[in-house]
Tab-separated table of C-alpha atoms and ligand atoms in Angstrom:
chain	number	residue	atom	x	y	z
A	1	MET	CA	22.275	18.688	-0.030
A	2	GLY	CA	19.980	16.979	2.488
A	3	TYR	CA	16.223	17.435	2.544
A	4	LYS	CA	13.729	18.630	5.125
A	5	ILE	CA	11.053	15.995	5.565
A	6	ALA	CA	7.707	16.135	7.374
A	7	VAL	CA	5.765	12.991	8.318
A	8	VAL	CA	2.052	13.617	8.870
A	9	GLY	CA	0.375	10.872	10.929
A	10	ALA	CA	3.700	10.094	12.622
A	11	THR	CA	2.001	8.410	15.604
A	12	GLY	CA	-0.001	6.037	13.380
A	13	ASN	CA	0.704	2.667	11.788
A	14	VAL	CA	1.888	4.012	8.440
A	15	GLY	CA	3.617	7.172	9.713
A	16	SER	CA	5.730	5.249	12.228
A	17	GLU	CA	6.699	2.763	9.513
A	18	VAL	CA	7.718	5.693	7.255
A	19	LEU	CA	10.057	6.956	10.003
A	20	LYS	CA	11.516	3.465	10.423
A	21	ILE	CA	12.095	3.022	6.682
A	22	LEU	CA	13.624	6.508	6.234
A	23	ASP	CA	16.197	5.511	8.855
A	24	GLU	CA	16.769	1.974	7.517
A	25	ARG	CA	17.355	3.218	3.969
A	26	LYS	CA	19.549	6.127	5.110
A	27	PHE	CA	17.266	8.587	3.373
A	28	PRO	CA	19.147	11.862	2.724
A	29	ALA	CA	17.253	13.892	5.337
A	30	ASP	CA	18.834	16.874	7.102
A	31	GLU	CA	15.783	17.293	9.282
A	32	VAL	CA	12.716	15.135	9.971
A	33	VAL	CA	9.594	16.595	11.581
A	34	ALA	CA	6.878	14.401	13.129
A	35	LEU	CA	3.327	15.782	12.844
A	36	ALA	CA	-0.009	14.538	14.160
A	37	SER	CA	-3.170	15.891	15.779
A	38	ALA	CA	-3.279	18.272	18.744
A	39	ARG	CA	-3.893	15.139	20.919
A	40	SER	CA	-0.331	13.961	20.327
A	41	VAL	CA	1.605	17.189	20.716
A	42	GLY	CA	4.625	16.576	22.943
A	43	LYS	CA	4.512	12.766	22.579
A	44	GLU	CA	7.689	11.198	21.232
A	45	VAL	CA	8.130	8.914	18.225
A	46	SER	CA	11.259	6.986	17.229
A	47	TYR	CA	13.390	7.860	14.250
A	48	GLY	CA	16.481	5.668	14.281
A	49	GLU	CA	18.376	6.388	17.489
A	50	CYS	CA	16.511	9.692	18.017
A	51	ASN	CA	13.171	10.505	19.542
A	52	LEU	CA	11.203	13.197	17.733
A	53	LYS	CA	8.729	15.375	19.620
A	54	VAL	CA	5.390	15.362	17.825
A	55	GLN	CA	4.191	18.749	16.592
A	56	ASN	CA	0.702	19.947	15.741
A	57	LEU	CA	-0.150	19.613	12.038
A	58	ASP	CA	-2.726	22.404	12.247
A	59	THR	CA	-0.175	25.060	13.192
A	60	PHE	CA	2.889	23.749	11.360
A	61	ASP	CA	4.429	26.045	8.739
A	62	PHE	CA	5.593	24.000	5.714
A	63	LYS	CA	7.874	26.760	4.381
A	64	GLY	CA	11.342	25.258	3.804
A	65	THR	CA	10.044	21.669	3.792
A	66	ASP	CA	10.997	19.624	0.701
A	67	ILE	CA	8.904	16.444	1.009
A	68	VAL	CA	5.818	15.638	3.092
A	69	PHE	CA	4.716	12.048	3.715
A	70	SER	CA	1.001	12.209	4.424
A	71	ALA	CA	-0.793	9.345	6.253
A	72	ALA	CA	-3.531	10.678	8.504
A	73	GLY	CA	-6.721	9.933	6.573
A	74	SER	CA	-8.533	11.598	3.674
A	75	ASP	CA	-10.293	14.283	5.740
A	76	VAL	CA	-6.977	15.417	7.208
A	77	SER	CA	-5.356	15.430	3.741
A	78	LYS	CA	-8.226	17.495	2.368
A	79	ALA	CA	-7.604	20.114	5.023
A	80	PHE	CA	-3.802	20.405	4.928
A	81	VAL	CA	-2.413	19.124	1.603
A	82	PRO	CA	-3.249	22.245	-0.485
A	83	ARG	CA	-1.456	24.366	2.148
A	84	ALA	CA	1.596	22.044	2.292
A	85	ALA	CA	1.813	21.596	-1.508
A	86	LYS	CA	2.547	25.319	-1.923
A	87	HIS	CA	5.983	24.660	-0.421
A	88	ALA	CA	6.732	20.904	-0.625
A	89	VAL	CA	5.995	17.813	-2.700
A	90	VAL	CA	3.327	15.844	-0.834
A	91	ILE	CA	3.387	12.050	-1.120
A	92	ASP	CA	-0.118	11.157	0.003
A	93	LYS	CA	-1.157	7.711	1.272
A	94	THR	CA	-4.878	8.399	1.436
A	95	SER	CA	-7.413	7.759	-1.319
A	96	LEU	CA	-8.216	11.485	-1.726
A	97	PHE	CA	-6.120	12.378	-4.794
A	98	ARG	CA	-5.591	8.967	-6.383
A	99	MET	CA	-7.997	9.410	-9.282
A	100	ASP	CA	-7.216	13.106	-9.883
A	101	PRO	CA	-5.907	13.249	-13.488
A	102	ASP	CA	-3.352	15.887	-12.416
A	103	VAL	CA	-1.913	13.676	-9.670
A	104	PRO	CA	0.354	10.741	-10.548
A	105	LEU	CA	-0.532	7.430	-8.869
A	106	VAL	CA	2.730	5.576	-8.539
A	107	VAL	CA	4.217	2.174	-7.788
A	108	PRO	CA	7.935	2.598	-8.573
A	109	GLU	CA	8.383	-0.964	-9.924
A	110	VAL	CA	5.469	-0.407	-12.329
A	111	ASN	CA	5.145	3.212	-13.523
A	112	PRO	CA	8.054	5.306	-12.176
A	113	GLU	CA	7.841	7.539	-15.281
A	114	ALA	CA	4.487	8.871	-13.987
A	115	ILE	CA	6.357	10.738	-11.208
A	116	ASP	CA	7.304	13.358	-13.837
A	117	GLY	CA	3.720	14.640	-13.698
A	118	TYR	CA	3.954	15.615	-10.022
A	119	SER	CA	4.527	19.324	-10.638
A	120	LYS	CA	0.973	20.094	-11.778
A	121	ARG	CA	-0.248	19.934	-8.180
A	122	ASN	CA	2.954	19.083	-6.264
A	123	ILE	CA	1.200	15.916	-5.082
A	124	ILE	CA	1.955	12.241	-5.747
A	125	ALA	CA	-0.593	9.650	-4.636
A	126	VAL	CA	0.266	6.233	-3.251
A	127	PRO	CA	-2.228	3.521	-4.291
A	128	ASN	CA	-4.312	1.346	-2.000
A	129	CYS	CA	-2.276	-1.350	-0.221
A	130	SER	CA	-4.089	-4.208	-2.015
A	131	THR	CA	-3.556	-2.609	-5.413
A	132	ILE	CA	0.174	-2.079	-4.868
A	133	GLN	CA	1.143	-5.680	-4.173
A	134	MET	CA	-1.036	-6.970	-6.998
A	135	VAL	CA	0.322	-4.628	-9.703
A	136	VAL	CA	3.934	-5.332	-8.678
A	137	ALA	CA	3.285	-9.000	-9.503
A	138	LEU	CA	1.104	-8.345	-12.562
A	139	LYS	CA	3.396	-5.861	-14.349
A	140	PRO	CA	6.093	-8.315	-15.598
A	141	LEU	CA	3.420	-10.829	-16.627
A	142	HIS	CA	1.512	-8.106	-18.499
A	143	ASP	CA	4.712	-7.110	-20.322
A	144	TYR	CA	5.167	-10.714	-21.451
A	145	ALA	CA	1.671	-11.923	-22.389
A	146	LYS	CA	-0.708	-8.912	-22.092
A	147	ILE	CA	-3.410	-9.256	-19.466
A	148	LYS	CA	-7.053	-9.343	-20.611
A	149	ARG	CA	-8.843	-9.884	-17.302
A	150	VAL	CA	-8.064	-10.221	-13.591
A	151	VAL	CA	-10.253	-11.733	-10.876
A	152	VAL	CA	-8.868	-11.179	-7.383
A	153	ALA	CA	-10.023	-12.129	-3.885
A	154	THR	CA	-8.227	-10.401	-1.009
A	155	TYR	CA	-7.615	-11.482	2.580
A	156	GLN	CA	-6.706	-8.189	4.247
A	157	SER	CA	-5.216	-7.703	7.694
A	158	VAL	CA	-6.622	-5.355	10.332
A	159	SER	CA	-3.541	-3.086	10.363
A	160	GLY	CA	-4.888	-1.780	7.046
A	161	THR	CA	-7.595	-0.006	9.075
A	162	GLY	CA	-5.137	1.598	11.515
A	163	LYS	CA	-3.970	1.170	15.078
A	164	ALA	CA	-7.433	1.156	16.675
A	165	ALA	CA	-8.451	-1.830	14.513
A	166	MET	CA	-5.421	-3.823	15.703
A	167	ASP	CA	-6.522	-3.126	19.291
A	168	GLU	CA	-10.038	-4.284	18.416
A	169	LEU	CA	-8.782	-7.639	17.085
A	170	PHE	CA	-6.531	-8.087	20.134
A	171	ASN	CA	-9.260	-7.238	22.665
A	172	GLN	CA	-11.949	-9.303	20.947
A	173	THR	CA	-9.618	-12.313	20.729
A	174	LYS	CA	-8.806	-12.026	24.447
A	175	GLY	CA	-12.522	-11.521	25.172
A	176	VAL	CA	-13.488	-14.768	23.466
A	177	PHE	CA	-11.207	-16.699	25.864
A	178	THR	CA	-12.438	-14.838	28.957
A	179	ASN	CA	-16.158	-15.078	28.197
A	180	ASN	CA	-16.517	-11.392	27.326
A	181	THR	CA	-18.728	-11.104	24.268
A	182	PRO	CA	-16.824	-9.218	21.526
A	183	VAL	CA	-18.406	-5.847	20.809
A	184	PRO	CA	-17.817	-4.566	17.257
A	185	ASP	CA	-16.744	-0.938	17.099
A	186	ILE	CA	-14.298	-0.215	14.256
A	187	TYR	CA	-15.648	-3.120	12.160
A	188	PRO	CA	-19.348	-3.715	11.411
A	189	LYS	CA	-19.171	-7.268	12.795
A	190	GLN	CA	-16.931	-9.331	15.110
A	191	ILE	CA	-13.450	-9.646	13.579
A	192	ALA	CA	-11.874	-12.128	16.040
A	193	PHE	CA	-12.264	-15.713	14.756
A	194	ASN	CA	-14.309	-14.366	11.844
A	195	VAL	CA	-13.991	-12.981	8.300
A	196	ILE	CA	-15.874	-9.936	6.982
A	197	PRO	CA	-16.626	-9.534	3.236
A	198	HIS	CA	-16.953	-5.769	3.593
A	199	ILE	CA	-14.109	-3.215	3.383
A	200	ASP	CA	-14.973	0.492	3.119
A	201	SER	CA	-18.524	1.559	2.233
A	202	PHE	CA	-20.962	-0.127	-0.155
A	203	MET	CA	-21.653	1.513	-3.511
A	204	GLU	CA	-24.957	1.523	-5.406
A	205	ASP	CA	-24.031	-1.457	-7.605
A	206	GLY	CA	-23.201	-3.693	-4.606
A	207	MET	CA	-19.424	-3.298	-4.932
A	208	THR	CA	-17.522	-1.921	-1.963
A	209	LYS	CA	-15.356	1.175	-2.337
A	210	GLU	CA	-12.247	-0.955	-1.627
A	211	GLU	CA	-13.143	-3.250	-4.546
A	212	TRP	CA	-13.796	-0.250	-6.806
A	213	LYS	CA	-10.436	1.281	-5.787
A	214	MET	CA	-8.559	-1.874	-6.804
A	215	VAL	CA	-10.201	-1.801	-10.241
A	216	VAL	CA	-9.790	1.888	-11.106
A	217	GLU	CA	-6.302	2.185	-9.619
A	218	THR	CA	-5.034	-0.854	-11.558
A	219	LYS	CA	-6.345	0.700	-14.764
A	220	LYS	CA	-4.641	4.036	-13.987
A	221	ILE	CA	-1.291	2.479	-13.038
A	222	LEU	CA	-0.990	-0.508	-15.354
A	223	ASP	CA	-3.383	-0.437	-18.326
A	224	PRO	CA	-6.900	1.005	-18.753
A	225	LYS	CA	-7.820	-1.916	-21.054
A	226	ILE	CA	-7.512	-4.551	-18.323
A	227	LYS	CA	-10.908	-5.903	-17.230
A	228	MET	CA	-11.061	-6.622	-13.557
A	229	CYS	CA	-13.254	-7.889	-10.743
A	230	ALA	CA	-12.236	-7.690	-7.063
A	231	SER	CA	-13.717	-9.121	-3.861
A	232	CYS	CA	-12.183	-7.684	-0.687
A	233	VAL	CA	-12.372	-9.500	2.635
A	234	ARG	CA	-11.071	-8.544	6.091
A	235	VAL	CA	-9.488	-11.433	8.013
A	236	PRO	CA	-8.250	-11.685	11.636
A	237	VAL	CA	-4.572	-11.228	10.763
A	238	PHE	CA	-2.635	-8.332	12.323
A	239	ILE	CA	-0.184	-7.506	9.522
A	240	GLY	CA	0.064	-8.714	5.912
A	241	HIS	CA	-2.440	-8.778	3.074
A	242	SER	CA	-2.929	-11.912	0.937
A	243	GLU	CA	-4.561	-12.217	-2.460
A	244	MET	CA	-5.629	-15.089	-4.702
A	245	ILE	CA	-5.282	-13.765	-8.227
A	246	ASN	CA	-6.687	-15.271	-11.421
A	247	VAL	CA	-5.442	-13.805	-14.691
A	248	GLU	CA	-6.462	-14.327	-18.317
A	249	PHE	CA	-3.843	-13.345	-20.893
A	250	GLU	CA	-3.990	-12.541	-24.605
A	251	ARG	CA	-1.340	-15.146	-25.377
A	252	GLU	CA	-0.132	-18.363	-23.844
A	253	ILE	CA	1.988	-18.253	-20.711
A	254	THR	CA	2.808	-21.422	-18.802
A	255	ALA	CA	3.242	-21.634	-15.037
A	256	ASP	CA	6.964	-22.316	-15.561
A	257	GLU	CA	7.331	-19.235	-17.746
A	258	ALA	CA	5.470	-17.094	-15.198
A	259	ARG	CA	7.699	-18.422	-12.399
A	260	ALA	CA	10.846	-17.587	-14.388
A	261	ILE	CA	9.592	-14.073	-15.231
A	262	LEU	CA	8.565	-13.313	-11.651
A	263	ARG	CA	11.882	-14.604	-10.262
A	264	LYS	CA	13.597	-11.800	-12.221
A	265	ALA	CA	11.005	-9.109	-11.460
A	266	PRO	CA	11.989	-6.167	-9.215
A	267	GLY	CA	10.380	-6.257	-5.775
A	268	VAL	CA	9.109	-9.842	-6.166
A	269	THR	CA	10.213	-13.011	-4.393
A	270	VAL	CA	8.868	-16.310	-5.699
A	271	ILE	CA	8.371	-19.021	-3.103
A	272	ASP	CA	7.006	-21.965	-4.998
A	273	THR	CA	7.230	-25.648	-5.926
A	274	ASP	CA	10.259	-26.796	-3.887
A	275	ASN	CA	7.988	-28.897	-1.702
A	276	GLU	CA	4.374	-28.930	-0.569
A	277	LEU	CA	4.961	-26.272	2.092
A	278	THR	CA	6.725	-23.853	-0.224
A	279	TYR	CA	4.306	-20.950	-0.132
A	280	ALA	CA	4.327	-17.577	1.608
A	281	THR	CA	1.987	-16.555	4.443
A	282	PRO	CA	1.502	-13.127	6.063
A	283	ALA	CA	3.042	-14.191	9.380
A	284	GLU	CA	6.254	-15.225	7.611
A	285	THR	CA	6.577	-12.129	5.441
A	286	GLN	CA	5.770	-9.432	8.016
A	287	GLY	CA	8.547	-6.828	8.109
A	288	ASP	CA	9.817	-7.750	4.620
A	289	ASP	CA	9.921	-5.397	1.647
A	290	ASP	CA	9.114	-7.745	-1.217
A	291	VAL	CA	5.855	-8.957	-2.663
A	292	TYR	CA	5.797	-12.754	-2.302
A	293	VAL	CA	4.281	-14.949	-5.001
A	294	SER	CA	3.427	-18.626	-4.529
A	295	ARG	CA	1.210	-21.396	-5.887
A	296	ILE	CA	1.636	-20.334	-9.518
A	297	ARG	CA	-0.460	-22.698	-11.610
A	298	GLU	CA	-2.286	-22.812	-14.927
A	299	ASP	CA	-6.055	-22.313	-14.934
A	300	VAL	CA	-7.347	-24.820	-17.484
A	301	SER	CA	-10.916	-23.493	-17.256
A	302	VAL	CA	-10.014	-20.554	-19.541
A	303	GLU	CA	-7.665	-19.973	-22.455
A	304	ASN	CA	-4.266	-18.635	-21.323
A	305	GLY	CA	-5.226	-18.570	-17.645
A	306	LEU	CA	-3.005	-18.476	-14.549
A	307	ASN	CA	-3.671	-18.496	-10.826
A	308	PHE	CA	-1.300	-17.365	-8.117
A	309	TRP	CA	-1.143	-16.407	-4.440
A	310	CYS	CA	0.381	-13.054	-3.477
A	311	VAL	CA	1.369	-11.837	0.005
A	312	ALA	CA	2.959	-8.588	1.216
A	313	ASP	CA	3.395	-6.514	4.360
A	314	ASN	CA	0.670	-3.889	3.891
A	315	LEU	CA	2.392	-1.366	6.162
A	316	ARG	CA	5.660	-1.605	4.214
A	317	LYS	CA	5.250	-2.241	0.464
A	318	GLY	CA	1.505	-1.560	0.768
A	319	ALA	CA	2.072	1.880	2.272
A	320	ALA	CA	5.255	3.332	3.821
A	321	LEU	CA	7.926	1.660	1.690
A	322	ASN	CA	6.150	2.519	-1.560
A	323	ALA	CA	5.958	6.164	-0.434
A	324	VAL	CA	9.662	6.287	0.483
A	325	GLN	CA	10.638	4.638	-2.829
A	326	ILE	CA	8.668	7.353	-4.648
A	327	ALA	CA	10.584	10.010	-2.693
A	328	GLU	CA	13.899	8.340	-3.612
A	329	HIS	CA	12.977	8.449	-7.326
A	330	LEU	CA	11.825	12.045	-6.981
A	331	ILE	CA	15.108	13.080	-5.408
A	332	LYS	CA	17.218	11.228	-7.953
A	333	ASN	CA	15.384	12.444	-11.056
A	334	GLN	CA	13.730	15.737	-10.200
A	335	LEU	CA	14.536	17.407	-6.873
A	336	LYS	CA	18.314	16.927	-6.957
A	337	LYS	CA	18.574	18.941	-10.184
A	338	ALA	CA	16.209	21.603	-8.854
A	339	LYS	CA	18.172	21.907	-5.632
A	340	ALA	CA	21.508	22.099	-7.451
A	341	ALA	CA	20.113	24.779	-9.794
B	401	NAP	N1	-2.431	0.838	7.255
B	401	NAP	C1	-2.337	0.569	5.961
B	401	NAP	O1	-2.020	-0.549	5.528
B	401	NAP	C2	-2.606	1.628	4.969
B	401	NAP	C3	-2.342	1.339	3.655
B	401	NAP	C4	-2.610	2.266	2.712
B	401	NAP	C5	-3.137	3.479	3.083
B	401	NAP	N2	-3.369	3.767	4.369
B	401	NAP	C6	-3.907	5.094	4.680
B	401	NAP	O2	-2.984	5.836	5.488
B	401	NAP	C7	-3.698	6.653	6.391
B	401	NAP	C8	-3.232	6.363	7.813
B	401	NAP	O3	-3.444	5.000	8.124
B	401	NAP	P1	-2.888	4.340	9.468
B	401	NAP	O4	-3.131	2.902	9.291
B	401	NAP	O5	-1.494	4.802	9.760
B	401	NAP	O6	-3.889	4.961	10.580
B	401	NAP	P2	-3.678	5.091	12.170
B	401	NAP	O7	-2.766	4.059	12.691
B	401	NAP	O8	-5.065	5.156	12.707
B	401	NAP	O9	-2.980	6.526	12.351
B	401	NAP	C9	-3.642	7.718	12.038
B	401	NAP	C10	-2.672	8.877	12.156
B	401	NAP	O10	-3.335	10.054	11.688
B	401	NAP	C11	-3.201	11.078	12.699
B	401	NAP	N3	-4.371	11.953	12.702
B	401	NAP	C12	-5.660	11.622	12.879
B	401	NAP	N4	-6.432	12.737	12.868
B	401	NAP	C13	-5.591	13.782	12.693
B	401	NAP	C14	-5.782	15.184	12.588
B	401	NAP	N5	-6.982	15.742	12.665
B	401	NAP	N6	-4.686	15.965	12.414
B	401	NAP	C15	-3.459	15.431	12.337
B	401	NAP	N7	-3.209	14.099	12.423
B	401	NAP	C16	-4.276	13.290	12.599
B	401	NAP	C17	-3.124	10.307	13.987
B	401	NAP	O11	-2.576	11.170	14.965
B	401	NAP	P3	-3.027	11.095	16.509
B	401	NAP	O12	-2.264	9.962	17.100
B	401	NAP	O13	-2.623	12.418	17.028
B	401	NAP	O14	-4.515	10.864	16.497
B	401	NAP	C18	-2.203	9.160	13.573
B	401	NAP	O15	-0.871	9.613	13.556
B	401	NAP	C19	-5.172	6.368	6.125
B	401	NAP	O16	-5.666	7.309	5.189
B	401	NAP	C20	-5.166	5.020	5.498
B	401	NAP	O17	-6.291	4.784	4.676
B	401	NAP	C21	-3.120	2.869	5.335
């Protein structure tokens, strides 16, 4: 009763993390296929104790495949997902299908019931990394006191842009110490020892696409009535996104109540108030599965306001782990029955 799995983008940041997590969680796979571009054919990627030879996505036949994890960019998804979705359920990490009304956009701790809608297109979309960690923390608070408005500022790591961006931060940092002027390539400006208030392209109203994604995705996953404003900033951190989140609720919620609710919430670890250094940072939470919440405090400048700090590993909960959790739900509630039948 095992499944045949294909990982598209298996040589990249997210794809390699998917392979790692499938092994760690003992995912019921009979066969795992690693796919990437023609450039990588023949290269090997790790899957537990095995090395998988990378195959060419362009010529791969998806017949017989049950689940495809897709993480190779929107253009690549546009080209192959319709072909793959004729045979398999595609769990897509790119932004391409997220706002398609016939494609569920899922964070399993928040809206697992949405997975039921996958069969319209045989595609399930995984939200943006910054959206995922935020909605995991917001959901239990919304259930308790109903959120009216969210204002979030992000501090996003370079791994969110892919492997080449991590190399750019590394090389620019080294360059600064060896008197080689950093030359921006992946990013519009120097990223080493700098911060850049610009992620994805600018839209007509001055928002960036990343900021827009956080707003519309939160509405689709959590509640369309929530008002929201996001400011997204790239920082010279390799792995781990951080967010400072300000929330206005319909009814009163104290910092103590929020702390107690979040301590019980699935996928959340609260690190707060034991002493002055009790807060999470990206360097400390890299490689972990949970969304970390710290510095929970009341915002007295508005009625029923709270502020908190939220950190997560963007390659795990922000991408690969969320995708694998979706596949686990899918198997448990939908595919298992179909396979047995
Ligand atoms: N990193 C994150 O935190 C994060 C979070 C959420 C969503 N995502 C999304 O996930 C996707 C992948 O991100 P990443 O960070 O893993 O990028 P990455 O490290 O740059 O890896 C890109 C992967 O895509 C493959 N690829 C590129 N062009 C291809 C083509 N024409 N055909 C087949 N495979 C191709 C690459 O294969 P080769 O090695 O053969 O070039 C590589 O395996 C992006 O859409 C990104 O927006 C990333």
